[in-house]
Coordinates of C-alpha atoms and ligand atoms in Angstrom, one line a residue:
X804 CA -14.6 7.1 14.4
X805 CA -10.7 7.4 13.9
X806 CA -8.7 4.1 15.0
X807 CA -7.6 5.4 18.5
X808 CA -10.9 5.5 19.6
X809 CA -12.4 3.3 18.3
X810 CA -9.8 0.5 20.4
X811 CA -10.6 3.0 23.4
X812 CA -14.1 2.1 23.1
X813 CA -13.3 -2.0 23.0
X814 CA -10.6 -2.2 25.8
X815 CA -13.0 -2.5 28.7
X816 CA -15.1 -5.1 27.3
X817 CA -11.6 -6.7 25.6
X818 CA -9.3 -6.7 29.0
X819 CA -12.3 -7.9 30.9
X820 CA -12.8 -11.3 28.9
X821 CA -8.9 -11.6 29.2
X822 CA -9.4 -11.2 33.0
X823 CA -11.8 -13.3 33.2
X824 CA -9.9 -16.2 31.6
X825 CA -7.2 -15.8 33.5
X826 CA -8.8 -15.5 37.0
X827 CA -11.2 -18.1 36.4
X828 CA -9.6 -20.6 34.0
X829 CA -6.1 -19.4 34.7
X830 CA -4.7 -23.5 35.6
X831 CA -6.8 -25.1 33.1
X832 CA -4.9 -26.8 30.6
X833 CA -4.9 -26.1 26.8
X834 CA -3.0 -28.3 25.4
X835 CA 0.4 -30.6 26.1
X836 CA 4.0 -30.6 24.7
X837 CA 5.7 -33.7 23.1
X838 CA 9.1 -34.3 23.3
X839 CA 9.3 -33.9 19.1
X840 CA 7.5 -30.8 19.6
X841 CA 10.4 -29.2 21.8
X842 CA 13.0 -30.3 19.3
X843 CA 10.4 -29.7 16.0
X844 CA 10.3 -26.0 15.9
X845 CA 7.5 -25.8 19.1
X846 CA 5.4 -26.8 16.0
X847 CA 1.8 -26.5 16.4
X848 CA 2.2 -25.8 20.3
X849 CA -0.6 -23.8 21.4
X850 CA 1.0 -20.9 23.6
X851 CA 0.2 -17.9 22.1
X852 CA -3.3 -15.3 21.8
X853 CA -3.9 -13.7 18.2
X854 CA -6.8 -12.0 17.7
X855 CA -5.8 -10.2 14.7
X856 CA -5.9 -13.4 12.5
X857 CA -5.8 -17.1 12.4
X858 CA -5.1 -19.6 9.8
X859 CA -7.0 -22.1 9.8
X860 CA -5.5 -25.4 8.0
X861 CA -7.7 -26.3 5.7
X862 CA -9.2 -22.8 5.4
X863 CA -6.3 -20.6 5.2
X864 CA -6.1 -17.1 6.7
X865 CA -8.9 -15.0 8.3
X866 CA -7.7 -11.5 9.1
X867 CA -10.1 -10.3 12.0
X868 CA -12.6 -13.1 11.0
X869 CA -12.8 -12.5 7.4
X870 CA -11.2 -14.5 4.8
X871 CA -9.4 -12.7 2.1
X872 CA -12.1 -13.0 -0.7
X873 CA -14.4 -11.0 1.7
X874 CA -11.8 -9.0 2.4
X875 CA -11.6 -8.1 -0.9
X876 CA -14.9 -8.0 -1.4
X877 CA -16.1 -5.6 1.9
X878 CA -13.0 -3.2 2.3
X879 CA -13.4 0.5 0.7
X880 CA -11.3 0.6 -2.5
X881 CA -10.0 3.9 -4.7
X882 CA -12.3 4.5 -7.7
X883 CA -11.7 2.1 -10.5
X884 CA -9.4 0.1 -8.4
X885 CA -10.3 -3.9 -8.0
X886 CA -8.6 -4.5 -4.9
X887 CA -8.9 -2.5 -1.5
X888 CA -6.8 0.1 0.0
X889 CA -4.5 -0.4 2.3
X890 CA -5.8 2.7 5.0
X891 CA -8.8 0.0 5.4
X892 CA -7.2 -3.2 5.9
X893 CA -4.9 -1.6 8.7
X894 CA -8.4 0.6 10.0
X895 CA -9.8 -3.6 10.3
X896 CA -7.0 -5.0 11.9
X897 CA -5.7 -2.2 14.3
X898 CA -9.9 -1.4 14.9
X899 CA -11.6 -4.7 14.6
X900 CA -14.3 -2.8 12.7
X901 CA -14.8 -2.8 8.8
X902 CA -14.1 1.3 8.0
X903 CA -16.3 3.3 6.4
X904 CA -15.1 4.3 3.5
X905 CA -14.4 7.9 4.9
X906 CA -12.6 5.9 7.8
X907 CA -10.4 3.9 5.9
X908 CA -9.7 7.2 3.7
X909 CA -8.6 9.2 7.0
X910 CA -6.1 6.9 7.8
X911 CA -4.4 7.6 4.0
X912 CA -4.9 10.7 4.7
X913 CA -2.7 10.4 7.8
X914 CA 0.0 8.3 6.5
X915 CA 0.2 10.9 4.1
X916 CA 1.0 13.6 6.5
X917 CA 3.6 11.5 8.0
X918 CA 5.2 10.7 4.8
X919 CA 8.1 12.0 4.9
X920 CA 11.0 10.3 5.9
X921 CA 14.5 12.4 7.7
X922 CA 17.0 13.1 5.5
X923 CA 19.1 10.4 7.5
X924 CA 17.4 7.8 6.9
X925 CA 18.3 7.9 2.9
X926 CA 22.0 8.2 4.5
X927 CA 21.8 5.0 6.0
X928 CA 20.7 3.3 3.3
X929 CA 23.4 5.2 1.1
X930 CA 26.1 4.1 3.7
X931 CA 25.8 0.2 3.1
X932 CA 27.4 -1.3 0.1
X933 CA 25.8 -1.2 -3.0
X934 CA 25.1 -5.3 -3.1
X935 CA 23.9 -5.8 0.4
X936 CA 20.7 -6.9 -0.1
X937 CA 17.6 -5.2 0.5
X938 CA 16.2 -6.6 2.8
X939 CA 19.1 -6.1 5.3
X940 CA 18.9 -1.9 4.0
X941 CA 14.8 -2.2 5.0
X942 CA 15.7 -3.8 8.2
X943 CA 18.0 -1.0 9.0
X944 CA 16.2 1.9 7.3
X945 CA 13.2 0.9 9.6
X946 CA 15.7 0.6 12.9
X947 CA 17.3 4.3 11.8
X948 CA 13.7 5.7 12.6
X949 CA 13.8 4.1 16.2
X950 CA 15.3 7.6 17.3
X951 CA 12.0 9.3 16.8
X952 CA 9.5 6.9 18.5
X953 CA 7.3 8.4 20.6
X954 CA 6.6 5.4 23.0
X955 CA 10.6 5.1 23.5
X956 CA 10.6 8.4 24.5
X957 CA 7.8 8.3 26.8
X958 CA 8.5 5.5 28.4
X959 CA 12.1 7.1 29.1
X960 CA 10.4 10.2 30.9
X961 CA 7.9 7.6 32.7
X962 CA 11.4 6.3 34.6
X963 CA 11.9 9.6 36.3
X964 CA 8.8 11.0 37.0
X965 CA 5.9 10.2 39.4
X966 CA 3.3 10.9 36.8
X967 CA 4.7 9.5 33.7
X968 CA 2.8 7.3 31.1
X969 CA 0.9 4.9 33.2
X970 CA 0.6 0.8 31.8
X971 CA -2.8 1.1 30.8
X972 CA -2.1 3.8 27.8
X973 CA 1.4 2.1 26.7
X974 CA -0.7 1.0 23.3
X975 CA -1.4 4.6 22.2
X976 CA 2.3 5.3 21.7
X977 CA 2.7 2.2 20.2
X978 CA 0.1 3.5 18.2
X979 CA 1.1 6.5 17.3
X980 CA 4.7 5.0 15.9
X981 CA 2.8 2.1 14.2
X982 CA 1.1 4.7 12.1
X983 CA 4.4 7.1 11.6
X984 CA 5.9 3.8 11.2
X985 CA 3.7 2.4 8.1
X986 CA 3.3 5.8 6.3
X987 CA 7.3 6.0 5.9
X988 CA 7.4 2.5 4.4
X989 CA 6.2 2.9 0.4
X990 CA 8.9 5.9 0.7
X991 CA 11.8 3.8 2.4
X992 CA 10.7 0.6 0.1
X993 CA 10.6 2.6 -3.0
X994 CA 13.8 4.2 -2.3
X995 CA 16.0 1.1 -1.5
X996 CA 14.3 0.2 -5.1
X997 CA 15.4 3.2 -6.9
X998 CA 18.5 3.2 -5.2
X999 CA 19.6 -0.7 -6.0
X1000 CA 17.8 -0.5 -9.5
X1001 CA 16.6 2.7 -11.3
X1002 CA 17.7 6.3 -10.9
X1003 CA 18.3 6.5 -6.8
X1004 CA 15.5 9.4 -7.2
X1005 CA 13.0 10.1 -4.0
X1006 CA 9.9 10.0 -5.6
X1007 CA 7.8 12.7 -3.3
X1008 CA 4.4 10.7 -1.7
X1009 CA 1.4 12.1 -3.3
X1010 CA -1.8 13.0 -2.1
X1011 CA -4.0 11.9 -4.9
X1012 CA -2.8 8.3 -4.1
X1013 CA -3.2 5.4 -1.7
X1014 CA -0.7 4.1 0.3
X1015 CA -0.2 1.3 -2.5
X1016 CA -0.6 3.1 -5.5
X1017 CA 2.1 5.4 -4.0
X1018 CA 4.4 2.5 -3.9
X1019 CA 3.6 1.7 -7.1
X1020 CA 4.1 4.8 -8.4
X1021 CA 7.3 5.9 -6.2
X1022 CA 9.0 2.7 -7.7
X1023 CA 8.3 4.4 -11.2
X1024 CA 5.3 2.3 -12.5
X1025 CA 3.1 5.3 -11.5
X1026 CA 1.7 5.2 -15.1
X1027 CA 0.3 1.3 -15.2
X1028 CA -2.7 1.4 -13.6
X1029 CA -3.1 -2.6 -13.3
X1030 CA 0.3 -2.9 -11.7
X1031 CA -1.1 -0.4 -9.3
X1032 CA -3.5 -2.7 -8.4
X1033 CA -1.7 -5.4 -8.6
X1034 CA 0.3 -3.8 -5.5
X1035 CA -2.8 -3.2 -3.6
X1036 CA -3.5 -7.0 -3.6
X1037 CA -0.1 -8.2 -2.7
X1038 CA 0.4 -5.4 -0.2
X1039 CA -3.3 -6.7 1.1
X1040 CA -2.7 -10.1 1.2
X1041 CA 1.1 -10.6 2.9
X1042 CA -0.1 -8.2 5.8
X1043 CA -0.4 -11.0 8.7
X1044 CA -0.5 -14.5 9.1
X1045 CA -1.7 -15.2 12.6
X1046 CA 1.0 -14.8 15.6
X1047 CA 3.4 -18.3 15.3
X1048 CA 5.0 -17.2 11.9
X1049 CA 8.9 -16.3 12.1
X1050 CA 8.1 -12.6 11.7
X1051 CA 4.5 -11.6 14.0
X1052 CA 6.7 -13.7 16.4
X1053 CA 9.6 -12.6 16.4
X1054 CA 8.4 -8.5 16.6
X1055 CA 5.5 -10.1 19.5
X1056 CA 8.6 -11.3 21.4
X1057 CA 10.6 -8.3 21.0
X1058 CA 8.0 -5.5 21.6
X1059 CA 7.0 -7.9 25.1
X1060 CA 10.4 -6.4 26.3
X1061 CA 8.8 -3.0 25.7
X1062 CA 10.7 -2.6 23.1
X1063 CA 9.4 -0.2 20.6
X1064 CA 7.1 -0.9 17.5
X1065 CA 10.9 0.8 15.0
X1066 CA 13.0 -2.2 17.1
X1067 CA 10.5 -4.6 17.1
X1068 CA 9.8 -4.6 13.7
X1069 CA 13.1 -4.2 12.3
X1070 CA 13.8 -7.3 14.4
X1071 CA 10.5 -9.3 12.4
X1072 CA 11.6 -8.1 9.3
X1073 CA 15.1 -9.7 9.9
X1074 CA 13.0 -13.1 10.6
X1075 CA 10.8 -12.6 7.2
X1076 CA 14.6 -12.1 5.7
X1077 CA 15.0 -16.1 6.0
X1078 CA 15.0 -18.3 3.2
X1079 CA 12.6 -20.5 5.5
X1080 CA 9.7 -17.4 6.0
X1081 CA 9.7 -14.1 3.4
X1082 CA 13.1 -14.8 1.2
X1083 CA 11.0 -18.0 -0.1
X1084 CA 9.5 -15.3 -2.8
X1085 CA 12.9 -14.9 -4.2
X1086 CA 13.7 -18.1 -4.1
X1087 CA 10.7 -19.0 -6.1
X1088 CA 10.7 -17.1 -8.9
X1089 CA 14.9 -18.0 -9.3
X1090 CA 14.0 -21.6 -9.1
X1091 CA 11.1 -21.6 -11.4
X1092 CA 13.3 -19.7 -14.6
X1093 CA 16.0 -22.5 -13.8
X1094 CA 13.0 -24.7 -14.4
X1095 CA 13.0 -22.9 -17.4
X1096 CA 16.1 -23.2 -18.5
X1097 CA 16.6 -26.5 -17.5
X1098 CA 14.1 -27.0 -20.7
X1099 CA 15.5 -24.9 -22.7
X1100 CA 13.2 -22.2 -22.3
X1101 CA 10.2 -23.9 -23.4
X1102 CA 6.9 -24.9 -21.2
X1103 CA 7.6 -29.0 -20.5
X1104 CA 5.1 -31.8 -21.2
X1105 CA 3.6 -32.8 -17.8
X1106 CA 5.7 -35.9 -18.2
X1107 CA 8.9 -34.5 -18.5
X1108 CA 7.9 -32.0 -15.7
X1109 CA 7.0 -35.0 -13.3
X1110 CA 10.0 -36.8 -14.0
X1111 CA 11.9 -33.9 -13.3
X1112 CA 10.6 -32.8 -10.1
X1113 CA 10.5 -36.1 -9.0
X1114 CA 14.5 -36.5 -9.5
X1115 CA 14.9 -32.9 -7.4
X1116 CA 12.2 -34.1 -4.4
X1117 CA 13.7 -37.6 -4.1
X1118 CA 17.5 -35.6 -4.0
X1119 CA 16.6 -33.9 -1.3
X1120 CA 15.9 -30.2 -2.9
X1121 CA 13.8 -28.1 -1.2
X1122 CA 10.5 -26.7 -3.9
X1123 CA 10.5 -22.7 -2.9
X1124 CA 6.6 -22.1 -2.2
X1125 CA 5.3 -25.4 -1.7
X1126 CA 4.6 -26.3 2.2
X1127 CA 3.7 -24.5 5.1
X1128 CA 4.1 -25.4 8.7
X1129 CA 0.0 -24.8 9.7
X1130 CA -2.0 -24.7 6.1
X1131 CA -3.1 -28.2 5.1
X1132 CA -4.4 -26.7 1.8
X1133 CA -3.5 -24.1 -0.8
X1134 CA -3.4 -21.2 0.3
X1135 CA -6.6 -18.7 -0.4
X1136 CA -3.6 -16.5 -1.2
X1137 CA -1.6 -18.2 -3.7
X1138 CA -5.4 -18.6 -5.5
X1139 CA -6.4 -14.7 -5.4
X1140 CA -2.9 -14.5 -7.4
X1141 CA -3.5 -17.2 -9.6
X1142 CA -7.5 -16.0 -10.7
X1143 CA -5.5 -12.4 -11.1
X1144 CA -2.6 -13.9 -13.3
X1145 CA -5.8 -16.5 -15.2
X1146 CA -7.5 -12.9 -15.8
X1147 CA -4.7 -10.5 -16.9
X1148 CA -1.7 -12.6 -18.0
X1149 CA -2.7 -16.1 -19.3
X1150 CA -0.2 -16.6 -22.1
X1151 CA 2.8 -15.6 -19.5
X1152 CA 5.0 -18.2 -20.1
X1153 CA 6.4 -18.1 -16.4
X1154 CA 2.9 -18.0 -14.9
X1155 CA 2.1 -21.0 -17.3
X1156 CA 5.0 -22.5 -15.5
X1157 CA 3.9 -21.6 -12.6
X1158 CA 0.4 -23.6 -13.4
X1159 CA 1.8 -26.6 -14.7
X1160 CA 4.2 -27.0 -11.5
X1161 CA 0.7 -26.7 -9.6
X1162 CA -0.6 -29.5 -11.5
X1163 CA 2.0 -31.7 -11.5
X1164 CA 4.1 -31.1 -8.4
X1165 CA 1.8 -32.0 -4.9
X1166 CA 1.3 -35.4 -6.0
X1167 CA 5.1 -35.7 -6.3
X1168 CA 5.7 -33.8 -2.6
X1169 CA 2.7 -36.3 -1.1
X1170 CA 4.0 -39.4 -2.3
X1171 CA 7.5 -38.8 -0.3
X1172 CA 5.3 -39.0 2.7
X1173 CA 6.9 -36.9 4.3
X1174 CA 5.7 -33.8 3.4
X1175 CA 3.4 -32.6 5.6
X1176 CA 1.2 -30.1 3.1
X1177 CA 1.8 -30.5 -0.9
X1178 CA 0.2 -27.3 -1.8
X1179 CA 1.8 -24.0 -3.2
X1180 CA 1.8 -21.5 -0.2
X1181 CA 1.4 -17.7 -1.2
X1182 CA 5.3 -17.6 -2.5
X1183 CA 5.0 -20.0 -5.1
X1184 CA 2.9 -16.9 -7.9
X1185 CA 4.1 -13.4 -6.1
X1186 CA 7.3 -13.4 -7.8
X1187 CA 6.2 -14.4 -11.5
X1188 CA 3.0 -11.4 -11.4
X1189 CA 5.9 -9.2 -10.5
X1190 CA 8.2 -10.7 -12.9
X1191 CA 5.5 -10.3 -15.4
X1192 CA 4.8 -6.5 -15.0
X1193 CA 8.5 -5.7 -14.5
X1194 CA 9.4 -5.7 -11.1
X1195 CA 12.3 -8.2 -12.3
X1196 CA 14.6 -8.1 -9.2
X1197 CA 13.5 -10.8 -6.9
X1198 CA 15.8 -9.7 -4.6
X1199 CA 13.3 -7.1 -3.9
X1200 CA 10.5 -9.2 -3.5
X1201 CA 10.8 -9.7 0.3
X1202 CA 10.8 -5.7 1.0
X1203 CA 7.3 -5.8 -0.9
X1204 CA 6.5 -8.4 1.8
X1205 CA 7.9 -6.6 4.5
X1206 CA 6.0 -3.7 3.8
X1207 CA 2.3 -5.7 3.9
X1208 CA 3.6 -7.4 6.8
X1209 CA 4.6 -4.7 9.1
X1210 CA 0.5 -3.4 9.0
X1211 CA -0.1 -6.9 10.9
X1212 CA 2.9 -6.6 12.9
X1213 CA 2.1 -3.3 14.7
X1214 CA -1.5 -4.3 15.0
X1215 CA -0.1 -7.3 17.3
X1216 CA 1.9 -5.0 19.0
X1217 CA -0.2 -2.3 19.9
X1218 CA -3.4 -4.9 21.2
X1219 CA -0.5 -6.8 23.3
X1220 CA 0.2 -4.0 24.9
X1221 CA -3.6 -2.5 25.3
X1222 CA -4.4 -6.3 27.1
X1223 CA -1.1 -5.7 29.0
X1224 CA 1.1 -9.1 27.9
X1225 CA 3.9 -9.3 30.1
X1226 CA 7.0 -10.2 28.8
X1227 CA 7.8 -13.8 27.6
X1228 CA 10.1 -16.0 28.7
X1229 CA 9.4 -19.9 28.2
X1230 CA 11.0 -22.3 29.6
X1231 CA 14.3 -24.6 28.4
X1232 CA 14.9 -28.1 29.5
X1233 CA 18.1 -30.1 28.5
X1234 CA 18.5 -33.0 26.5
X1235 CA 19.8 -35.1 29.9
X1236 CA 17.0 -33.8 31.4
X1237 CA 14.7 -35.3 28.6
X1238 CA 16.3 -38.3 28.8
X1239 CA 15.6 -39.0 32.4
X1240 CA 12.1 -38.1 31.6
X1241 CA 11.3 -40.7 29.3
X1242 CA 13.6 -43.6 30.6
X1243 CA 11.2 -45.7 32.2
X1244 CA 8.1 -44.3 29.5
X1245 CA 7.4 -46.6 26.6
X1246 CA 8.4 -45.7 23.3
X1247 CA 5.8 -44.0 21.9
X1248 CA 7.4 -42.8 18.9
X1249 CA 5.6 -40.2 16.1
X1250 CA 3.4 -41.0 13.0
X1251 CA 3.5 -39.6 9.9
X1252 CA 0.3 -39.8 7.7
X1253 CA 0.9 -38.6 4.4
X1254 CA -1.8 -35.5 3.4
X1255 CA -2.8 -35.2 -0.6
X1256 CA -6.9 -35.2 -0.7
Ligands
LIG2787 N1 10.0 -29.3 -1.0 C1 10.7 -30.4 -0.6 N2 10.6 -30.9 0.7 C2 9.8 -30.3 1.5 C3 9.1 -29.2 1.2 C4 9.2 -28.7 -0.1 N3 8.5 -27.6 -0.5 N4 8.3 -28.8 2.3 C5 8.6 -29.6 3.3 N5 9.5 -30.5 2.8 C6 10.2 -31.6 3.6 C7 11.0 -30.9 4.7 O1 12.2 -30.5 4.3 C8 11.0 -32.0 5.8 O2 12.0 -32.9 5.4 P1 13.0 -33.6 6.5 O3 12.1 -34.3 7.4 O4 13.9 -34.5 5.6 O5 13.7 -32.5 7.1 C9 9.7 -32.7 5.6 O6 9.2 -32.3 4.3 C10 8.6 -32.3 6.6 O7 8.5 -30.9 6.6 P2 7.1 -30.3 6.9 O8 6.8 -30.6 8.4 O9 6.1 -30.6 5.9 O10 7.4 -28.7 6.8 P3 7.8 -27.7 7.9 O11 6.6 -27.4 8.7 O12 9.0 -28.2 8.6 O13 8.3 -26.5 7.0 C11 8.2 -24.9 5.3 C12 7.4 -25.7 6.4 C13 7.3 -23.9 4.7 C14 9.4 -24.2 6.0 C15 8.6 -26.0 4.2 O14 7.5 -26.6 3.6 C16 9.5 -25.3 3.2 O15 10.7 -25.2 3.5 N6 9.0 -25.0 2.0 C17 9.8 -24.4 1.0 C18 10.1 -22.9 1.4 C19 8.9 -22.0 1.3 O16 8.0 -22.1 0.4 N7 8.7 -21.2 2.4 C20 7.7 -20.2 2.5 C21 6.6 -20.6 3.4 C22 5.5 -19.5 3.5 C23 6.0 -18.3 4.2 O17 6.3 -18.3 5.4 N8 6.2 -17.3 3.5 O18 6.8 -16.3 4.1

């Protein structure tokens, strides 16, 4: 059964739970706000439905209840290929249904046949100057496409006629441009690659490939079949994170305007463009070869290591790809990278870096007690695998990120508008206001406990 209907088939049964909640239990309370909350980033505030994924904190990500080994593990891969395809991850997230293999193949199949990307596009990218980074060209490449959504246009016609697209089929548009949407991105990706760093060639999307084996390929490592592979995982594994991140939230909040799935991912790619969220992958491969350098381009003793870090974490420096604002553990996706690179690239002496720093550094993070999770999130390997098989421009490494992302992305998108989510709008106090609030409460001030188990 293609994607389309197999969501057709769950929407009864889906929007009638929904209802159900919300007639029945619609004033029952599920949780409460505290004044650090509302100036703490609406950290950990419960106001949001994901059924897509959920990170759990000690745990780490399920996508559509499985965690990535058993994603891994269950999802149909290309022949002699360790990791999955990507036509199957975004069959399990948009579909809720492991694909057959056949299924997961007809969505490659499709993205294929929407491939191709208009010629103005490529002039978009062209027009910016050459050292604006790519993130901001991947952002805009995405927004050029908006011109051609289908749910845009729709929706247009819908205004002026009686018997325009009615509420209750909004999601199959979004559909539709979530799938024309994903197809184009290996070829936008891979050009902005070429562009900034190789030969500015478009590399034509082949047939004979997957989705990320066509990336691989289109950014010129066609030829390395491990690297190939090494795309499917990372293209796997970045592909959603639950709805609260930076990025699913952003596009959520966006697309609740009905705004299109080309605006409202453009919009959470701009979010995963912060140094906070996706640009931490840069970040974290430049920090670890200052590491480096700072020893003179040798591995340190775990000594010197721990006295270094110490000095940084105790000046204030932010450690690129340690932390997370939900996981309380490391995350399941920092160790699928880390069993690859203990496999493949042992004697790399930035991913022996990279293992050191995980010995040494949580211990120094927890002891600040400050630091609310001590552990590498996925950011703190992605950039040294790359850096390892050549992809040496970590300025890229957020576009590769981008890319995985969007599948989640448009598979929050297109169930929020299948279950009909209005648009959002919370609510802001002031600080007076707060003030008046808690003038005649008790102090009841927060405590920190610090985490290393
Ligand atoms: N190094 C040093 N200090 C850190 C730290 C780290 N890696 N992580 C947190 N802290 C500090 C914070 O700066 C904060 O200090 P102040 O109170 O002085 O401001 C304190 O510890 C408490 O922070 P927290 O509650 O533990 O962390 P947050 O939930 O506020 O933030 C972040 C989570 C991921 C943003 C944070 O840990 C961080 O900035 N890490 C480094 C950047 C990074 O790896 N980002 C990628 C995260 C994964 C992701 O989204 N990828 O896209």
């Amino acid at each position: 059964m293609n994607i389309h209907d197999r969501i057709a088939s769950q929407l009864p049964a889906w929007r009638e739970r929904v209802s159900r909640l919300r007639k029945e239990f619609g004033a029952l309370k599920v949780g409460e706000v505290t004044v650090e909350q509302i100036y703490g980033g609406i950290r950990g505030v419960q106001i949001q439905v994901s059924d897509i994924s959920y990170v759990d904190p000690l745990e780490g990500i399920r996508l559509r209840g499985y965690s990535i080994p058993e994603v891994i593990d269950y999802l149909p891969k290309v022949p002699g290929a360790e990791f999955p395809m990507a036509g199957g991850l975004y069959y399990l997230l948009m579909a809720d249904t492991l694909p057959t293999e056949e299924e997961a193949l007809e969505v490659e199949r499709e993205w294929c046949r929407l491939s191709e990307i208009p010629g103005h596009v490529y002039d978009t990218i062209r027009s910016f100057p050459a050292d604006t980074h790519p993130m901001t060209l991947f952002s805009a490449a995405i927004l050029a496409l908006q011109h051609y959504s289908e749910f845009a246009n729709r929706y247009a016609e819908r205004m002026y006629s009686d018997d325009g697209l009615p509420k209750a089929d909004f999601w199959k548009y979004n559909l539709i441009d979530s799938t024309s949407l994903v197809a184009k991105l290996p070829g936008i990706a891979s050009y902005i690659y070429n562009l900034k760093y190789r030969n500015g060639e478009i590399v034509p999307y082949r047939a004979d490939l997957d989705w990320g084996g066509n990336f691989a390929n289109m950014i010129g490592k066609g030829g390395d079949a491990r690297y190939q592979d090494l795309a499917r995982l990372f293209l796997i594994i970045h592909s959603d994170h639950e709805g609260g991140n930076v990025s699913a939230h952003t596009a959520h909040l966006v697309s609740s305007a009905l705004s299109d799935v080309y605006l409202s991912c453009s919009a959470g790619m701009n979010g995963l463009a912060g140094p906070l969220h996706g640009l931490a992958n840069q970040e974290c491969l430049r920090w670890l070869l200052n590491v480096r350098e700072h020893f003179g381009g040798n591995l340190p003793t775990r000594e010197d290591l721990r006295a270094y870090l110490s000095q940084q974490v105790n000046n204030g420096k932010l450690i690129p790809g340690y932390g997370h604002a939900v996981l309380r553990t490391t995350d399941p996706r920092f160790t699928v990278q880390f069993e690859f690179a203990k496999k493949y690239l042992a004697d790399d002496p930035i991913f022996q870096l990279v293992r050191l720093v995980y010995e040494v550094l949580p211990a120094v993070l927890a002891q600040t007690g400050k630091v609310k999770n001590p552990w590498p999130n996925v950011d703190a390997i992605n950039g040294a695998l790359q850096y390892h098989f050549g992809v040496t421009q970590f300025d890229f490494y957020t576009v590769m990120f981008g890319v995985s992302r969007i599948l989640g992305l448009t598979a929050h998108i297109v169930w929020a508008r299948a279950l009909g989510k209005p648009i959002e709008r919370p609510k802001s106090l002031t600080t007076p206001m707060l003030e008046e609030l808690t003038a005649k409460a008790q102090p009841v001030p927060v405590v920190r406990v610090p985490v290393l188990d």
